[in-house]
């Protein structure tokens, strides 16, 4: 069964895909408050992602979630590089060199994630 | 008969209170007892702290688990595993076991009739009067606690394993049980922010009365609330009697949680922010907590939640999809199945409110709320006819958004609630439970203890 994975687009990411075929695939979420690209993930790729990243899981919507931040960041980089959201994105993303770089960075994420710069209104 | 609903009696008829508040009496009770320093249950897989039995001692002694008065004997455990009932006949879902290893038992050299002084953070904390010493196979207890697809086909979808945090707690126990009644002899002092949310059942009932609430609906949480949770709370509260429920009592489960869940401090203060900033009026909303290392047992956990919140004085309990669940071990609507028709294979042939010595709290089974782009609003899944385009709320999607450093839009997350997450993120350098947080939490706990001089053995 195919699953999905979503990449959230902030302003800078939207700029980077502007004018490419990927721009036509941008989807509004929650009344347009969020922009995302949704990729279809074939079952065997989904199982591979779950195996490589033990914390990743399929949520109630059938989306792969709780992957490391660096995984999503690299996924976006590959989308920009290939100007595509097709299955070739995952072939590139899961190449041994790229994957081991992602896993190395992901291991550090378990200990530290930089907090965003917002004020506490307590 | 009046249609107006009144506060239900405690489960079992009377609130358990096993807290000794007179210091002289406490010191006398502890004198000569054999000392034992409470230590965490560590994961049999990676050694992380996944439970501290002090939380169970507290929940028993302060009456959250009424009518349970202590750690279970072999017969009581068997009764719970077979038909989810204590030996007194009252419903209860989980074995509550004080476990040690063979090595610890040998060093303690205790037997039936002995008294154990439980120390926490080096100070006297509680006593356990040993009624029985019995042995068990942790894996067997773990399997029988949660069920299997073969034996419990109504709700169990796949076999439990070490990836399930509740199963792992039982699997990681020491194999020797010390059963018997407990008393807290040195009341722990809660640290900030936990002290603001500590409402044991007797105090919770007093507070409900003080606020003039006749009907109160409980909301279970192990999460910082997104607006899907908020809609669940607001809409479920419409189910009262002649008017909507007067109060919404949020009860957060505080204890060791699975990696990736939000930290406890953010859960409590995140819910507090919902009423502090008026998204639900503080006149109708109160945030409380229960100490318990979650077992993530979906329908069984919901039964425990029903007991705890009935003891706290709630008249209703809302139950959503995937209640207290992790992964796909149970059917996502297992809790609804329990509260609608029962789960015979767990010894529950009817819903808990239709069983002898069952519960008096009323379930409000709710499916889910989603964002419908066609309706242009957050809609109830059984009411909205646009399931094909509906955008569901997903806690893991929101956690992913937060981890990427993106502020969730207000339609799915209140900005003030998000700022609470960031506050605790700065404290721990991480927004979610990780191994370092689990170790720190285990070392610090939610409480401190005053020094107490006791002449114990060892």
XYZ file of C-alpha atoms in Angstrom:
580
model
C 0.000 0.000 0.000
C 1.485 3.397 -0.942
C 1.900 6.003 1.766
C 2.556 9.725 1.632
C 5.095 12.132 3.001
C 4.645 15.890 3.224
C 7.278 18.596 2.983
C 6.256 21.882 4.561
C 7.097 25.001 2.593
C 8.021 28.242 4.244
C 8.631 31.427 2.215
C 12.228 30.598 1.338
C 11.355 27.094 0.197
C 8.509 28.426 -1.968
C 10.988 30.815 -3.618
C 13.323 27.930 -4.433
C 10.696 25.988 -6.375
C 9.139 28.993 -8.106
C 8.944 28.522 -11.889
C 9.604 24.771 -11.706
C 7.024 22.024 -12.350
C 7.014 21.347 -8.602
C 5.343 24.718 -7.983
C 2.126 23.343 -9.526
C 2.026 20.630 -6.889
C 1.928 22.954 -3.896
C -1.127 22.238 -1.796
C -2.931 24.425 0.742
C -3.499 22.987 4.171
C -5.784 24.257 6.922
C -7.349 27.043 4.900
C -4.110 28.089 3.234
C -2.229 28.708 6.480
C 0.276 26.050 5.488
C 1.715 25.134 2.090
C 2.989 21.623 1.506
C 4.138 19.258 -1.189
C 2.855 15.719 -0.786
C 4.849 12.849 -2.277
C 3.539 9.336 -2.816
C 5.822 6.757 -1.216
C 5.700 3.194 -2.609
C 5.297 0.537 0.076
C 8.829 -0.877 -0.185
C 10.343 2.608 0.114
C 8.099 3.384 3.091
C 9.234 0.192 4.835
C 12.850 1.097 4.136
C 12.416 4.570 5.661
C 10.762 3.065 8.759
C 13.655 0.616 9.079
C 16.380 3.227 8.648
C 14.752 5.655 11.117
C 13.250 3.693 14.018
C 11.322 6.675 15.416
C 9.518 7.273 12.102
C 5.936 6.099 11.965
C 2.848 6.076 9.783
C 0.241 8.390 11.274
C -3.543 8.043 11.224
C -3.663 9.836 7.831
C -1.263 7.333 6.211
C 1.610 9.841 6.181
C 5.162 8.999 7.202
C 5.951 11.270 10.135
C 8.479 11.711 12.927
C 11.405 11.328 10.579
C 14.473 13.374 11.559
C 14.397 17.038 10.610
C 17.494 16.521 8.467
C 15.695 13.813 6.501
C 12.902 16.232 5.517
C 15.492 18.938 4.758
C 17.409 16.609 2.454
C 14.177 15.416 0.862
C 13.410 19.015 -0.065
C 16.939 19.497 -1.428
C 16.512 16.464 -3.696
C 13.123 17.753 -4.901
C 14.802 21.053 -5.847
C 17.736 19.244 -7.444
C 15.575 16.936 -9.586
C 12.686 19.424 -10.021
C 10.402 16.483 -9.407
C 8.280 14.756 -6.757
C 8.339 11.335 -8.448
C 9.780 8.065 -7.147
C 13.272 8.989 -8.433
C 13.444 11.436 -5.521
C 13.645 8.523 -3.086
C 16.214 6.640 -5.176
C 18.460 9.698 -4.897
C 17.662 10.364 -1.243
C 18.423 6.815 -0.125
C 21.739 6.469 -1.969
C 24.279 5.059 0.524
C 26.435 8.190 0.830
C 23.537 10.548 1.221
C 21.746 8.220 3.645
C 24.754 7.792 5.901
C 25.206 11.587 6.002
C 21.541 11.982 6.972
C 21.805 9.312 9.671
C 24.929 10.856 11.121
C 23.242 14.260 11.427
C 20.026 12.652 12.700
C 21.869 10.989 15.578
C 22.895 14.433 16.860
C 19.289 15.634 16.604
C 18.263 13.218 19.373
C 20.297 15.330 21.780
C 19.819 18.871 20.554
C 17.473 20.878 18.366
C 17.946 24.640 18.268
C 14.932 26.418 19.777
C 13.231 29.032 17.593
C 13.483 32.673 18.426
C 10.063 33.565 19.819
C 9.202 35.398 23.016
C 7.463 33.627 25.908
C 4.323 35.468 26.896
C 3.926 33.740 30.278
C -36.203 10.212 38.851
C -34.497 13.542 38.248
C -32.737 14.019 34.935
C -30.050 16.001 36.711
C -26.800 14.088 37.116
C -24.942 14.244 40.424
C -21.297 13.612 41.372
C -20.750 9.835 41.366
C -19.445 7.983 44.433
C -15.799 6.904 44.394
C -15.091 3.577 42.673
C -15.551 0.963 45.385
C -17.705 3.324 47.465
C -15.014 5.102 49.500
C -11.889 7.072 48.677
C -8.706 5.402 49.821
C -6.533 7.633 52.023
C -3.314 5.929 53.097
C -1.299 9.039 53.878
C 0.009 9.371 57.434
C 0.076 13.096 58.225
C 1.093 12.792 61.889
C 4.912 12.704 61.970
C 5.185 10.868 65.316
C 2.846 8.164 64.084
C 4.784 7.940 60.804
C 8.119 7.559 62.605
C 6.638 4.860 64.854
C 5.229 2.974 61.891
C 8.603 2.983 60.147
C 10.657 2.014 63.179
C 12.451 -1.294 62.699
C 11.278 -1.747 59.095
C 13.713 -3.022 56.482
C 14.929 -0.167 54.267
C 14.737 -0.228 50.462
C 15.733 2.579 48.117
C 13.211 2.915 45.315
C 14.950 2.679 41.959
C 13.546 3.043 38.450
C 12.438 0.211 36.228
C 14.907 0.344 33.358
C 14.201 -0.816 29.817
C 15.341 -4.394 29.219
C 16.366 -3.193 25.753
C 18.451 -0.036 26.245
C 18.527 0.656 29.994
C 16.477 3.891 29.854
C 14.314 4.637 32.911
C 10.750 3.794 31.884
C 8.905 3.691 35.214
C 9.287 4.678 38.847
C 7.073 2.764 41.258
C 6.863 5.805 43.557
C 4.208 7.145 41.164
C 2.086 4.046 41.774
C 2.574 4.348 45.558
C 1.319 7.950 45.333
C -1.665 7.085 43.136
C -2.695 4.298 45.497
C -2.171 6.188 48.762
C -3.886 9.404 47.642
C -6.920 7.511 46.339
C -6.584 7.919 42.558
C -6.725 4.110 42.215
C -9.478 3.582 44.846
C -10.445 0.974 45.956
C -6.934 -0.443 45.446
C -4.946 -0.206 48.702
C -1.654 -1.784 47.803
C 0.423 -3.888 45.457
C -1.271 -6.983 44.143
C -0.919 -10.553 45.340
C -0.656 -13.385 42.842
C -4.387 -14.160 43.175
C -5.359 -10.547 42.685
C -3.090 -10.240 39.634
C -4.626 -13.399 38.147
C -8.096 -12.006 38.784
C -7.165 -8.763 37.005
C -5.656 -10.625 34.059
C -8.643 -12.950 33.755
C -11.575 -10.592 34.217
C -10.093 -7.168 35.033
C -11.428 -7.267 38.581
C -9.820 -6.932 42.005
C -10.466 -9.749 44.469
C -13.163 -7.502 45.969
C -14.916 -7.685 42.578
C -14.424 -4.041 41.571
C -13.229 -3.442 38.006
C -9.540 -2.693 37.586
C -7.564 -3.008 34.337
C -3.861 -3.429 35.099
C -1.689 -5.549 37.399
C -0.066 -3.167 39.894
C 3.120 -4.911 40.944
C 5.928 -3.903 43.293
C 8.786 -5.818 41.709
C 12.332 -6.580 42.824
C 14.990 -8.911 41.465
C 16.035 -12.215 43.080
C 19.266 -10.532 44.057
C 17.447 -7.655 45.758
C 15.164 -10.103 47.570
C 18.155 -12.063 48.828
C 19.788 -8.897 50.178
C 16.522 -7.671 51.742
C 15.881 -11.063 53.323
C 12.193 -10.263 53.869
C 9.162 -12.520 54.012
C 5.406 -12.343 54.519
C 4.576 -10.274 57.596
C 7.646 -8.031 57.338
C 7.453 -4.279 56.875
C 9.495 -2.508 54.207
C 10.495 1.142 54.501
C 10.588 2.636 51.003
C 13.060 5.479 50.641
C 12.873 8.018 47.839
C 15.756 10.380 47.079
C 17.391 9.003 50.215
C 14.517 9.930 52.562
C 11.804 7.786 54.156
C 8.764 7.933 51.871
C 6.366 5.017 52.402
C 5.944 1.646 54.045
C 4.865 -1.595 52.437
C 3.441 -4.341 54.667
C 4.395 -7.540 52.911
C 1.440 -9.887 52.589
C 2.982 -12.178 49.981
C 6.232 -12.701 48.108
C 5.556 -14.263 44.708
C 7.400 -14.871 41.470
C 6.356 -14.204 37.880
C 7.568 -14.357 34.301
C 7.686 -10.688 33.160
C 7.116 -11.529 29.482
C 4.085 -13.645 30.325
C 2.581 -10.896 32.509
C 3.254 -8.353 29.733
C 1.485 -10.465 27.094
C -1.487 -11.247 29.302
C -1.856 -7.648 30.431
C -2.301 -6.226 26.937
C -3.780 -9.249 25.139
C -2.961 -11.006 21.886
C -4.657 -11.103 18.448
C -5.568 -14.762 19.036
C -7.108 -14.330 22.474
C -8.532 -10.823 22.120
C -9.532 -10.573 18.439
C -12.182 -7.890 19.108
C -9.530 -5.222 19.623
C -5.928 -6.497 19.420
C -4.575 -6.170 15.881
C -1.004 -7.356 16.300
C 1.259 -8.952 18.847
C 2.828 -6.630 21.406
C 6.578 -6.287 21.446
C 9.375 -4.210 22.957
C 8.458 -1.209 20.778
C 5.310 -0.825 22.873
C 6.275 1.250 25.954
C 3.639 -0.278 28.266
C 4.457 -3.866 27.326
C 8.125 -3.030 27.859
C 7.441 -1.814 31.425
C 6.046 -5.214 32.459
C 8.656 -7.059 30.381
C 11.433 -5.179 32.209
C 10.249 -6.003 35.749
C 12.419 -7.971 38.159
C 10.391 -11.193 38.380
C 9.729 -11.136 42.162
C 6.653 -9.341 43.535
C 6.231 -7.963 47.046
C 2.492 -7.649 47.595
C 0.749 -5.691 50.318
C -0.780 -2.490 51.586
C 1.159 0.780 51.360
C 1.133 3.986 53.415
C 2.882 7.225 52.497
C 4.583 8.348 55.726
C 6.440 11.419 54.456
C 4.343 13.531 52.125
C 6.385 14.589 49.090
C 6.512 18.270 48.196
C 5.720 18.973 44.558
C 8.059 21.196 42.604
C 7.036 23.987 40.274
C 5.101 23.666 37.954
C 3.676 20.363 39.216
C 2.494 21.892 42.534
C -0.154 23.960 40.703
C -1.816 20.872 39.255
C -1.828 18.425 42.185
C -5.477 17.707 42.995
C -5.759 14.274 44.629
C -9.348 12.941 44.508
C -10.481 14.345 47.874
C -9.143 17.816 47.001
C -10.469 17.590 43.443
C -13.965 16.794 44.757
C -13.734 19.751 47.144
C -12.635 22.046 44.320
C -15.469 20.870 42.057
C -17.925 21.589 44.854
C -16.343 24.980 45.566
C -16.754 25.937 41.921
C -20.405 24.869 41.987
C -19.971 22.356 39.182
C -22.644 19.630 39.228
C -21.493 18.003 35.986
C -17.830 17.700 35.010
C -16.352 16.049 31.941
C -12.835 14.634 32.107
C -10.282 15.077 29.346
C -7.361 12.660 29.313
C -4.110 14.078 28.054
C -0.507 13.160 27.415
C -0.144 15.951 24.875
C 0.267 19.659 24.511
C -3.152 20.575 23.103
C -3.665 21.464 19.445
C -6.975 22.934 18.338
C -8.294 19.447 17.498
C -8.030 18.631 21.221
C -9.630 21.967 22.047
C -12.600 21.240 19.775
C -12.901 17.798 21.326
C -13.049 19.365 24.802
C -15.490 22.116 23.864
C -17.868 19.903 21.916
C -17.797 16.857 24.188
C -18.686 19.191 27.060
C -22.062 19.849 25.425
C -23.076 16.402 26.646
C -24.251 17.194 30.177
C -27.796 16.617 31.374
C -30.280 19.484 31.063
C -27.422 21.779 30.034
C -23.791 21.330 28.941
C -21.300 20.083 31.509
C -20.442 22.813 33.998
C -16.750 21.983 34.058
C -13.980 20.456 31.957
C -11.368 18.718 34.077
C -8.144 18.128 32.168
C -6.130 15.356 33.789
C -2.587 14.956 32.489
C -0.699 11.733 32.993
C 2.689 12.601 34.453
C 5.556 10.120 34.367
C 8.007 8.440 32.031
C 6.764 8.642 28.470
C 7.813 7.327 25.103
C 10.590 9.092 23.219
C 9.138 11.852 21.050
C 6.172 12.751 23.307
C 6.068 16.291 24.689
C 7.756 16.929 28.047
C 5.464 16.893 31.083
C 6.000 20.527 32.047
C 4.900 21.706 28.583
C 1.850 19.423 28.661
C 0.625 20.929 31.932
C 1.395 24.551 31.126
C 0.147 24.134 27.525
C -3.277 23.106 28.819
C -3.133 25.858 31.412
C -2.557 28.371 28.586
C -5.818 27.304 26.905
C -7.853 28.830 29.732
C -5.297 31.454 30.786
C -5.739 33.073 27.366
C -9.494 32.498 27.238
C -9.810 29.847 24.513
C -11.862 28.014 27.129
C -13.087 30.193 29.962
C -11.225 29.530 33.233
C -14.662 29.429 34.865
C -15.221 26.122 33.099
C -11.744 24.627 32.938
C -9.228 23.191 35.376
C -5.966 21.365 34.790
C -4.883 18.529 37.072
C -2.506 15.583 36.939
C -2.124 11.938 37.912
C 1.233 10.272 38.540
C 1.462 7.183 36.372
C 3.955 5.807 33.883
C 1.607 5.381 30.967
C 0.989 1.861 29.728
C -0.506 3.092 26.415
C -3.125 0.351 26.766
C -5.915 2.031 24.733
C -9.167 0.351 26.015
C -7.556 -0.858 29.244
C -5.978 2.528 29.835
C -9.410 4.115 29.281
C -10.797 1.911 32.053
C -8.099 3.175 34.408
C -8.870 6.730 33.286
C -12.541 6.155 34.073
C -11.642 4.958 37.573
C -9.245 7.829 38.296
C -11.580 10.547 37.029
C -14.658 9.083 38.748
C -12.622 9.114 41.945
C -11.773 12.763 41.231
C -15.489 13.543 41.020
C -16.143 13.696 37.272
C -19.568 12.751 35.931
C -18.490 12.230 32.292
C -15.368 11.186 30.398
C -14.629 12.002 26.766
C -12.933 9.344 24.675
C -11.533 10.021 21.221
C -9.942 7.975 18.455
C -6.720 6.130 19.360
C -7.271 6.855 23.046
C -4.019 6.458 25.017
C -2.614 4.443 22.140
C 0.728 4.081 20.461
C 1.297 2.332 17.135
C -1.284 0.028 15.581
C -1.433 -2.722 18.222
C -5.094 -2.046 18.968
C -8.031 -1.150 16.747
C -8.103 2.690 16.757
C -11.651 2.574 18.159
C -10.978 -0.057 20.861
C -11.881 2.363 23.626
C -15.210 3.149 21.970
C -15.840 -0.598 21.605
C -15.240 -1.096 25.338
C -17.537 1.745 26.375
C -20.215 0.868 23.813
C -20.521 -2.900 24.126
C -17.675 -4.297 26.249
C -14.788 -6.612 25.343
C -15.796 -10.170 26.409
C -12.323 -11.658 25.859
C -10.961 -9.314 28.535
C -13.687 -10.533 30.922
C -15.811 -7.449 30.205
C -19.004 -8.784 28.568
C -20.742 -5.391 28.787
C -19.621 -1.756 29.021
C -18.081 -0.797 32.386
C -21.232 1.112 33.459
C -23.467 -1.947 32.889
C -21.346 -4.349 34.943
C -21.782 -5.193 38.613
C -19.123 -3.304 40.624
C -18.428 -1.315 37.498
C -18.120 2.414 36.899
C -20.627 5.240 37.308
C -18.825 7.748 35.098
C -20.551 8.292 31.727
C -18.535 7.890 28.538
C -18.816 10.414 25.720
C -17.447 8.612 22.689
C -16.261 11.059 20.081
C -14.695 10.226 16.715
C -12.569 13.119 15.458
C -12.476 16.714 14.348
C -10.850 17.706 11.082
C -10.403 20.807 8.963
C -12.771 20.786 5.996
C -11.668 23.152 3.198
C -15.130 22.938 1.629
C -17.015 23.887 4.797
C -14.183 26.301 5.605
C -14.196 25.266 9.259
C -13.180 22.641 11.759
C -15.870 19.987 11.498
C -16.907 16.763 13.243
C -16.076 13.711 11.159
C -19.562 12.168 11.443
C -21.292 15.434 10.584
C -19.174 16.759 7.715
C -19.914 15.082 4.356
C -16.564 15.928 2.744
C -14.379 13.108 3.995
C -12.632 12.972 0.608
C -11.068 16.419 1.061
C -10.933 16.614 4.856
C -7.591 17.503 6.415
C -7.133 15.554 9.614
C -5.227 16.744 12.637
C -2.138 14.732 13.260
C -0.108 15.099 16.434
C 2.948 13.666 14.723
C 2.586 16.092 11.796
C 2.471 18.983 14.264
C 5.487 17.631 16.183
C 7.358 17.459 12.854
C 6.433 21.061 12.123
C 7.656 22.145 15.547
C 10.903 20.187 15.223
C 11.602 21.997 11.939
C 11.338 25.277 13.841
C 8.140 26.383 12.069
C 5.474 28.016 14.216
C 2.221 26.117 13.606
C -0.581 28.364 12.265
C -3.163 29.514 14.819
C -5.893 27.446 13.208
C -4.149 24.292 14.423
C -2.123 25.564 17.406
C -2.696 28.508 19.703
C 0.333 30.857 19.693
C 0.397 31.053 23.495
C 0.485 27.250 23.705
C 3.334 27.164 21.204
C 5.265 29.648 23.336
C 4.969 27.276 26.297
C 6.619 24.572 24.173
C 9.420 26.959 23.266
C 9.892 27.926 26.932
C 10.567 24.307 27.934
C 12.472 23.650 24.692
C 14.974 26.282 25.869
C 15.225 24.630 29.283
C 15.962 21.164 27.906
C 17.470 22.127 24.515
C 14.915 19.790 23.015
C 11.134 20.053 22.590
C 10.309 16.385 23.203
C 11.131 13.500 25.515
C 14.576 12.124 24.712
C 16.895 9.828 26.679
C 18.570 12.745 28.442
C 15.180 14.076 29.599
C 14.169 10.622 30.872
C 17.386 10.337 32.899
C 17.052 13.874 34.251
C 13.402 13.338 35.136
C 14.275 10.096 36.901
C 16.992 11.818 38.928
C 14.912 14.885 39.829
C 11.369 13.420 39.842
C 8.376 15.713 40.326
C 8.867 15.932 44.083
C 11.291 16.549 46.905
C 11.143 15.001 50.366
C 11.773 16.538 53.760
C 14.396 14.845 55.929
C 12.884 12.369 58.399
C 14.749 10.483 61.113
C 13.696 6.850 61.265
C 15.410 3.892 62.921
C 15.129 1.353 60.146
C 17.090 -1.826 59.595
C 19.733 -1.124 56.892
